[in-house]
Amino acid sequence: MDVLDRRLVAALQVAPRASWGEIGRAVGEHERTVARRLQRLIAEGVVRVTAIYDDLRTGHGRPVHLHVQVRPGTATQVAKALADRPDTRSVYSLTGAADIGCELVPPSREDLHRILSSQVSDIDGVLQTQTQVVLHTFRTVAEWHAPYLTEREVAELRPGPPAECLPDEEGLSPLEQEIAELLTADGRIAFTAVAERLDISVPTARRRVTSLIERRLLLPRAEVEPALLGLEVEAMLWLKVRPHGLDLVGQELAAHPSVRYCAATTGTHSLIVQVVAAHEAALYRFMTGVVGRYDEITDVDLTLITRAHKRGHLHKSGLLTLERTP
């Protein structure tokens, strides 16, 4: 990907459902150039536009992060077994004490108990797991974009700020659930296609899709491997934070352009942060200059992601992203 490709992908990350013309006007490129380049990247599997649920607020499940230790020589097959589960959102190979990181979204606590007590442990090669339940998400990967746009360009693409007070749980109506399923399969599906598939009017389709997104029950997302954007180093930070400073640290780290994901969790570490950087020296500067300035942080466990097997429910083939399957 050249510089323009990366800028266009960054724009698509900011506004996954924006028209080619809207993206072109924001970044100063002709609509035909934008369409040609982004359509090629999507066709080649470099980029996939999908959508993810706000699981807690829609009642779809409670996100959980697993650290999995495996028997030597079995990491690949264990990662595949985890990635093949429909209730895993992301699966990574890691450095450090854990061999694999996995984000699981079980529908209920009973399902979580069953999964942890028997299903995961029954996978050949799994030796031990450590579980952290997400309590609050400060930033999702759907809200991150590559750092190749100016503030003006981002502001032109990004809609207004979300509502400040959001209910803890709303749930989806049957029609909203059907619409959400279409958007998770194809985040750029046209309103006319939604209307045709669900036998509703185009204005109704437009209104319902817009409502889901504005209420942040569904987050459109342009998925691309950070390495293809020139961000070769990807790390997972598990931070111990003093309780009185957890909200402050979480909010401030989530606002940093290098942070793709940030959430408060249960477990030995209270904050998980996913960071991307161009190289190890940049990660070092993030650790010392950003993380290091918070006295509220008392301990850091830093691991590197060496390969993504699945992100946002999308399987990976090397650096390419496969289409979502039912």
Coordinates of C-alpha atoms in Angstrom, one line a residue:
M1 CA 0.0 0.0 0.0
D2 CA 1.4 3.4 -1.0
V3 CA 0.8 6.7 1.0
L4 CA -2.5 7.5 -0.8
D5 CA -3.8 3.9 -0.2
R6 CA -3.1 4.3 3.5
R7 CA -4.8 7.7 3.6
L8 CA -7.9 6.4 1.9
V9 CA -8.0 3.4 4.2
A10 CA -7.7 5.7 7.2
A11 CA -10.6 7.7 5.8
L12 CA -12.7 4.5 5.4
Q13 CA -11.9 3.6 9.0
V14 CA -13.2 7.0 10.2
A15 CA -16.3 6.7 8.1
P16 CA -16.9 3.1 6.9
R17 CA -20.2 3.9 5.2
A18 CA -19.1 7.2 3.6
S19 CA -19.6 7.4 -0.2
W20 CA -16.5 7.5 -2.4
G21 CA -17.4 11.2 -3.2
E22 CA -17.5 12.1 0.5
I23 CA -14.1 10.5 1.1
G24 CA -12.7 12.1 -2.0
R25 CA -13.8 15.6 -0.9
A26 CA -12.4 15.1 2.6
V27 CA -8.9 14.0 1.5
G28 CA -8.7 16.1 -1.7
E29 CA -8.8 13.3 -4.2
H30 CA -11.1 12.6 -7.2
E31 CA -14.1 10.3 -6.5
R32 CA -13.0 7.9 -9.3
T33 CA -9.5 7.6 -7.8
V34 CA -11.0 6.8 -4.4
A35 CA -13.5 4.3 -5.8
R36 CA -10.8 2.5 -7.9
R37 CA -8.3 2.2 -5.1
L38 CA -10.6 1.2 -2.3
Q39 CA -12.7 -1.2 -4.4
R40 CA -9.4 -2.9 -5.4
L41 CA -8.3 -3.2 -1.8
I42 CA -11.6 -4.6 -0.8
A43 CA -11.7 -7.1 -3.7
E44 CA -8.2 -8.3 -2.8
G45 CA -9.1 -8.8 0.9
V46 CA -6.8 -6.1 2.2
V47 CA -9.8 -4.3 3.7
R48 CA -13.2 -5.6 4.8
V49 CA -16.0 -3.3 5.9
T50 CA -18.2 -4.9 8.5
A51 CA -19.8 -3.9 11.8
I52 CA -19.6 -5.0 15.4
Y53 CA -22.2 -4.9 18.2
D54 CA -21.9 -3.1 21.4
D55 CA -22.4 -6.4 23.1
L56 CA -23.2 -5.2 26.6
R57 CA -25.8 -2.7 25.5
T58 CA -27.5 -4.9 22.9
G59 CA -27.5 -8.0 25.2
H60 CA -25.5 -10.1 22.8
G61 CA -23.0 -11.1 25.4
R62 CA -20.3 -10.1 27.8
P63 CA -16.8 -9.8 26.3
V64 CA -14.1 -11.8 28.0
H65 CA -10.3 -11.9 27.3
L66 CA -8.5 -15.2 27.7
H67 CA -4.8 -15.8 28.0
V68 CA -4.1 -19.4 26.9
Q69 CA -1.0 -21.4 27.5
V70 CA -0.5 -24.4 25.2
R71 CA 1.7 -27.5 24.9
P72 CA 4.8 -26.8 22.8
G73 CA 4.1 -27.3 19.1
T74 CA 0.3 -27.0 19.4
A75 CA -0.1 -23.2 19.2
T76 CA -1.3 -23.1 15.6
Q77 CA -3.9 -25.9 16.0
V78 CA -5.2 -24.3 19.3
A79 CA -5.5 -20.9 17.6
K80 CA -7.4 -22.4 14.8
A81 CA -9.8 -24.3 17.1
L82 CA -10.5 -21.0 19.0
A83 CA -10.9 -19.0 15.8
D84 CA -13.4 -21.5 14.4
R85 CA -15.7 -20.9 17.4
P86 CA -18.5 -18.5 16.4
D87 CA -18.3 -16.9 19.9
T88 CA -14.7 -15.7 19.5
R89 CA -14.3 -12.2 18.2
S90 CA -10.5 -12.1 18.0
V91 CA -7.6 -14.7 18.3
Y92 CA -3.9 -13.7 18.4
S93 CA -0.6 -15.4 18.8
L94 CA 1.4 -13.7 21.6
T95 CA 4.9 -13.5 23.1
G96 CA 5.3 -13.8 26.8
A97 CA 3.8 -16.2 29.4
A98 CA 0.6 -16.8 27.3
D99 CA 0.9 -18.2 23.9
I100 CA -2.5 -17.1 22.6
G101 CA -4.8 -14.3 23.4
C102 CA -8.5 -14.7 22.7
E103 CA -11.5 -12.4 22.9
L104 CA -14.7 -14.4 23.7
V105 CA -18.3 -13.1 23.7
P106 CA -20.4 -15.7 25.5
P107 CA -24.2 -14.9 25.5
S108 CA -24.5 -15.4 29.3
R109 CA -22.5 -16.2 32.5
E110 CA -23.8 -19.8 32.3
D111 CA -22.4 -20.1 28.8
L112 CA -19.1 -18.6 30.0
H113 CA -18.9 -21.2 32.8
R114 CA -19.6 -24.0 30.4
I115 CA -17.0 -22.7 27.9
L116 CA -14.3 -22.3 30.4
S117 CA -14.9 -25.4 32.5
S118 CA -15.1 -27.8 29.6
Q119 CA -15.0 -26.6 26.0
V120 CA -11.8 -24.6 26.0
S121 CA -9.9 -27.0 28.3
D122 CA -11.0 -29.9 26.0
I123 CA -9.1 -28.4 23.1
D124 CA -6.0 -30.6 22.5
G125 CA -2.9 -28.7 23.5
V126 CA -4.5 -26.3 26.0
L127 CA -2.6 -26.4 29.3
Q128 CA -3.9 -23.4 31.2
T129 CA -6.2 -20.3 30.8
Q130 CA -6.5 -17.0 32.6
T131 CA -9.8 -15.1 32.3
Q132 CA -10.5 -11.3 32.4
V133 CA -14.1 -10.2 32.1
V134 CA -14.6 -6.7 30.5
L135 CA -16.3 -4.3 32.8
H136 CA -16.2 -1.1 30.7
T137 CA -14.9 -0.4 27.2
F138 CA -13.1 3.0 26.7
R139 CA -12.4 2.5 23.0
T140 CA -13.2 -0.2 20.5
V141 CA -11.2 -1.1 17.5
A142 CA -14.0 0.3 15.4
E143 CA -13.2 3.7 16.7
W144 CA -9.5 3.7 15.8
H145 CA -8.0 4.9 12.5
A146 CA -4.5 5.0 11.1
P147 CA -2.7 8.3 11.8
Y148 CA -2.6 9.5 8.2
L149 CA -5.3 12.2 8.2
T150 CA -5.3 15.8 9.5
E151 CA -7.8 16.9 12.2
R152 CA -9.7 18.8 9.5
E153 CA -10.0 15.7 7.3
V154 CA -11.2 13.6 10.2
A155 CA -13.7 16.2 11.3
E156 CA -15.2 16.4 7.8
L157 CA -15.7 12.6 7.7
R158 CA -16.8 12.0 11.2
P159 CA -20.4 12.6 12.3
G160 CA -21.2 14.6 15.3
P161 CA -20.4 13.3 18.8
P162 CA -22.5 10.4 20.2
A163 CA -25.1 11.0 22.9
E164 CA -23.4 11.6 26.2
C165 CA -25.9 9.5 28.3
L166 CA -26.3 6.0 26.8
P167 CA -28.5 3.4 28.6
D168 CA -26.6 0.4 30.0
E169 CA -28.7 -2.0 27.9
E170 CA -31.2 -1.4 25.1
G171 CA -31.6 -4.6 23.1
L172 CA -32.6 -4.8 19.5
S173 CA -36.1 -5.2 18.0
P174 CA -36.6 -8.1 15.6
L175 CA -36.3 -5.8 12.6
E176 CA -33.2 -4.1 14.0
Q177 CA -31.6 -7.5 14.6
E178 CA -32.2 -8.5 10.9
I179 CA -30.7 -5.2 9.8
A180 CA -27.7 -5.6 12.1
E181 CA -27.0 -9.1 10.7
L182 CA -26.9 -7.6 7.2
L183 CA -24.5 -4.9 8.3
T184 CA -22.2 -7.3 10.1
A185 CA -21.9 -9.2 6.9
D186 CA -21.4 -6.1 4.7
G187 CA -20.9 -2.8 6.5
R188 CA -21.4 -0.8 3.3
I189 CA -24.6 -2.5 2.2
A190 CA -26.8 0.1 0.5
F191 CA -30.1 1.2 2.0
T192 CA -31.8 0.0 -1.2
A193 CA -30.3 -3.5 -0.7
V194 CA -31.4 -3.6 3.0
A195 CA -34.9 -2.6 2.0
E196 CA -35.1 -5.3 -0.7
R197 CA -33.7 -8.0 1.5
L198 CA -36.1 -7.3 4.3
D199 CA -39.1 -6.2 2.3
I200 CA -39.3 -2.7 3.8
S201 CA -39.3 0.7 2.3
V202 CA -36.0 2.5 1.6
P203 CA -36.9 5.4 4.0
T204 CA -37.5 2.8 6.7
A205 CA -34.2 1.1 6.0
R206 CA -32.3 4.4 6.0
R207 CA -34.0 5.5 9.3
R208 CA -33.4 2.2 11.1
V209 CA -29.7 1.8 9.9
T210 CA -29.0 5.4 10.9
S211 CA -30.6 4.9 14.3
L212 CA -28.6 1.8 15.1
I213 CA -25.4 3.6 14.3
E214 CA -26.2 6.9 16.0
R215 CA -27.3 5.1 19.1
R216 CA -23.9 3.2 18.9
L217 CA -25.6 -0.2 19.2
L218 CA -23.7 -1.1 16.0
L219 CA -20.3 0.2 15.1
P220 CA -19.3 0.1 11.4
R221 CA -15.7 -1.0 11.0
A222 CA -13.1 -1.1 8.3
E223 CA -10.8 -4.0 9.1
V224 CA -7.2 -4.1 7.9
E225 CA -4.0 -5.5 9.3
P226 CA -2.0 -2.7 11.0
A227 CA 1.2 -4.0 9.3
L228 CA -0.2 -3.1 5.9
L229 CA -0.6 0.4 7.1
G230 CA 3.1 0.6 8.1
L231 CA 2.4 -0.1 11.8
E232 CA 4.6 -3.2 12.1
V233 CA 4.5 -3.6 15.9
E234 CA 1.4 -4.5 17.7
A235 CA 1.3 -4.9 21.5
M236 CA -1.1 -5.9 24.3
L237 CA -0.6 -4.1 27.6
W238 CA -2.1 -5.4 30.8
L239 CA -1.9 -2.6 33.4
K240 CA -2.4 -2.6 37.1
V241 CA -4.1 0.7 37.9
R242 CA -5.1 2.1 41.3
P243 CA -8.9 2.1 41.5
H244 CA -9.2 5.8 42.0
G245 CA -7.3 6.5 38.8
L246 CA -8.8 3.7 36.6
D247 CA -11.3 5.9 34.8
L248 CA -8.9 8.8 34.2
V249 CA -6.1 6.5 32.8
G250 CA -8.6 4.6 30.7
Q251 CA -10.1 7.7 29.1
E252 CA -6.7 9.4 28.5
L253 CA -5.0 6.3 27.0
A254 CA -8.1 5.6 24.8
A255 CA -7.7 9.0 23.3
H256 CA -4.1 8.4 22.2
P257 CA -3.7 7.8 18.4
S258 CA -1.6 4.7 18.9
V259 CA -4.3 2.9 21.0
R260 CA -6.7 0.7 19.1
Y261 CA -8.5 -0.8 22.0
C262 CA -8.8 0.0 25.8
A263 CA -11.0 -1.6 28.4
A264 CA -11.3 -2.1 32.1
T265 CA -11.4 -5.8 33.2
T266 CA -11.4 -8.1 36.1
G267 CA -8.4 -10.1 37.0
T268 CA -4.8 -9.4 38.2
H269 CA -4.6 -6.4 35.8
S270 CA -7.4 -3.9 35.6
L271 CA -6.8 -2.4 32.2
I272 CA -6.1 -3.9 28.8
V273 CA -4.7 -1.7 26.1
Q274 CA -3.9 -2.7 22.5
V275 CA -1.3 -0.5 20.9
V276 CA 0.2 -0.2 17.4
A277 CA 3.5 1.4 16.4
A278 CA 5.8 1.7 13.4
H279 CA 8.7 0.0 15.1
E280 CA 10.0 -1.1 18.5
A281 CA 11.6 2.3 19.2
A282 CA 8.1 3.9 18.9
L283 CA 6.6 1.4 21.3
Y284 CA 9.4 2.2 23.7
R285 CA 8.6 5.9 23.5
F286 CA 4.9 5.1 24.1
M287 CA 5.8 3.0 27.2
T288 CA 8.1 5.6 28.7
G289 CA 6.5 8.8 27.5
V290 CA 2.8 7.9 27.7
V291 CA 2.3 5.0 30.1
G292 CA 5.2 6.0 32.3
R293 CA 3.8 9.3 33.3
Y294 CA 0.9 7.9 35.2
D295 CA 1.6 7.3 38.9
E296 CA -1.7 5.5 39.1
I297 CA -0.2 2.6 37.0
T298 CA 1.6 0.3 39.4
D299 CA 2.5 -2.6 37.0
V300 CA 2.7 -3.4 33.3
D301 CA 2.7 -6.7 31.5
L302 CA 3.7 -6.1 27.9
T303 CA 3.3 -8.8 25.2
L304 CA 3.6 -8.5 21.4
I305 CA 1.0 -9.9 18.9
T306 CA 3.0 -11.9 16.4
R307 CA 0.0 -13.0 14.3
A308 CA -3.7 -12.4 14.1
H309 CA -5.8 -15.4 13.3
K310 CA -9.2 -13.6 13.7
R311 CA -10.3 -10.0 14.3
G312 CA -13.8 -8.7 14.6
H313 CA -15.2 -12.2 13.8
L314 CA -13.3 -12.2 10.5
H315 CA -10.7 -14.9 9.8
K316 CA -7.3 -14.0 8.6
S317 CA -5.1 -15.5 5.9
G318 CA -1.7 -14.0 6.6
L319 CA -2.2 -10.3 6.3
L320 CA -5.4 -10.6 4.3
T321 CA -8.9 -10.6 5.8
L322 CA -11.4 -13.2 4.7
E323 CA -15.1 -12.6 4.1
R324 CA -17.3 -13.2 7.0
T325 CA -19.1 -16.5 6.9
P326 CA -22.3 -17.3 8.8

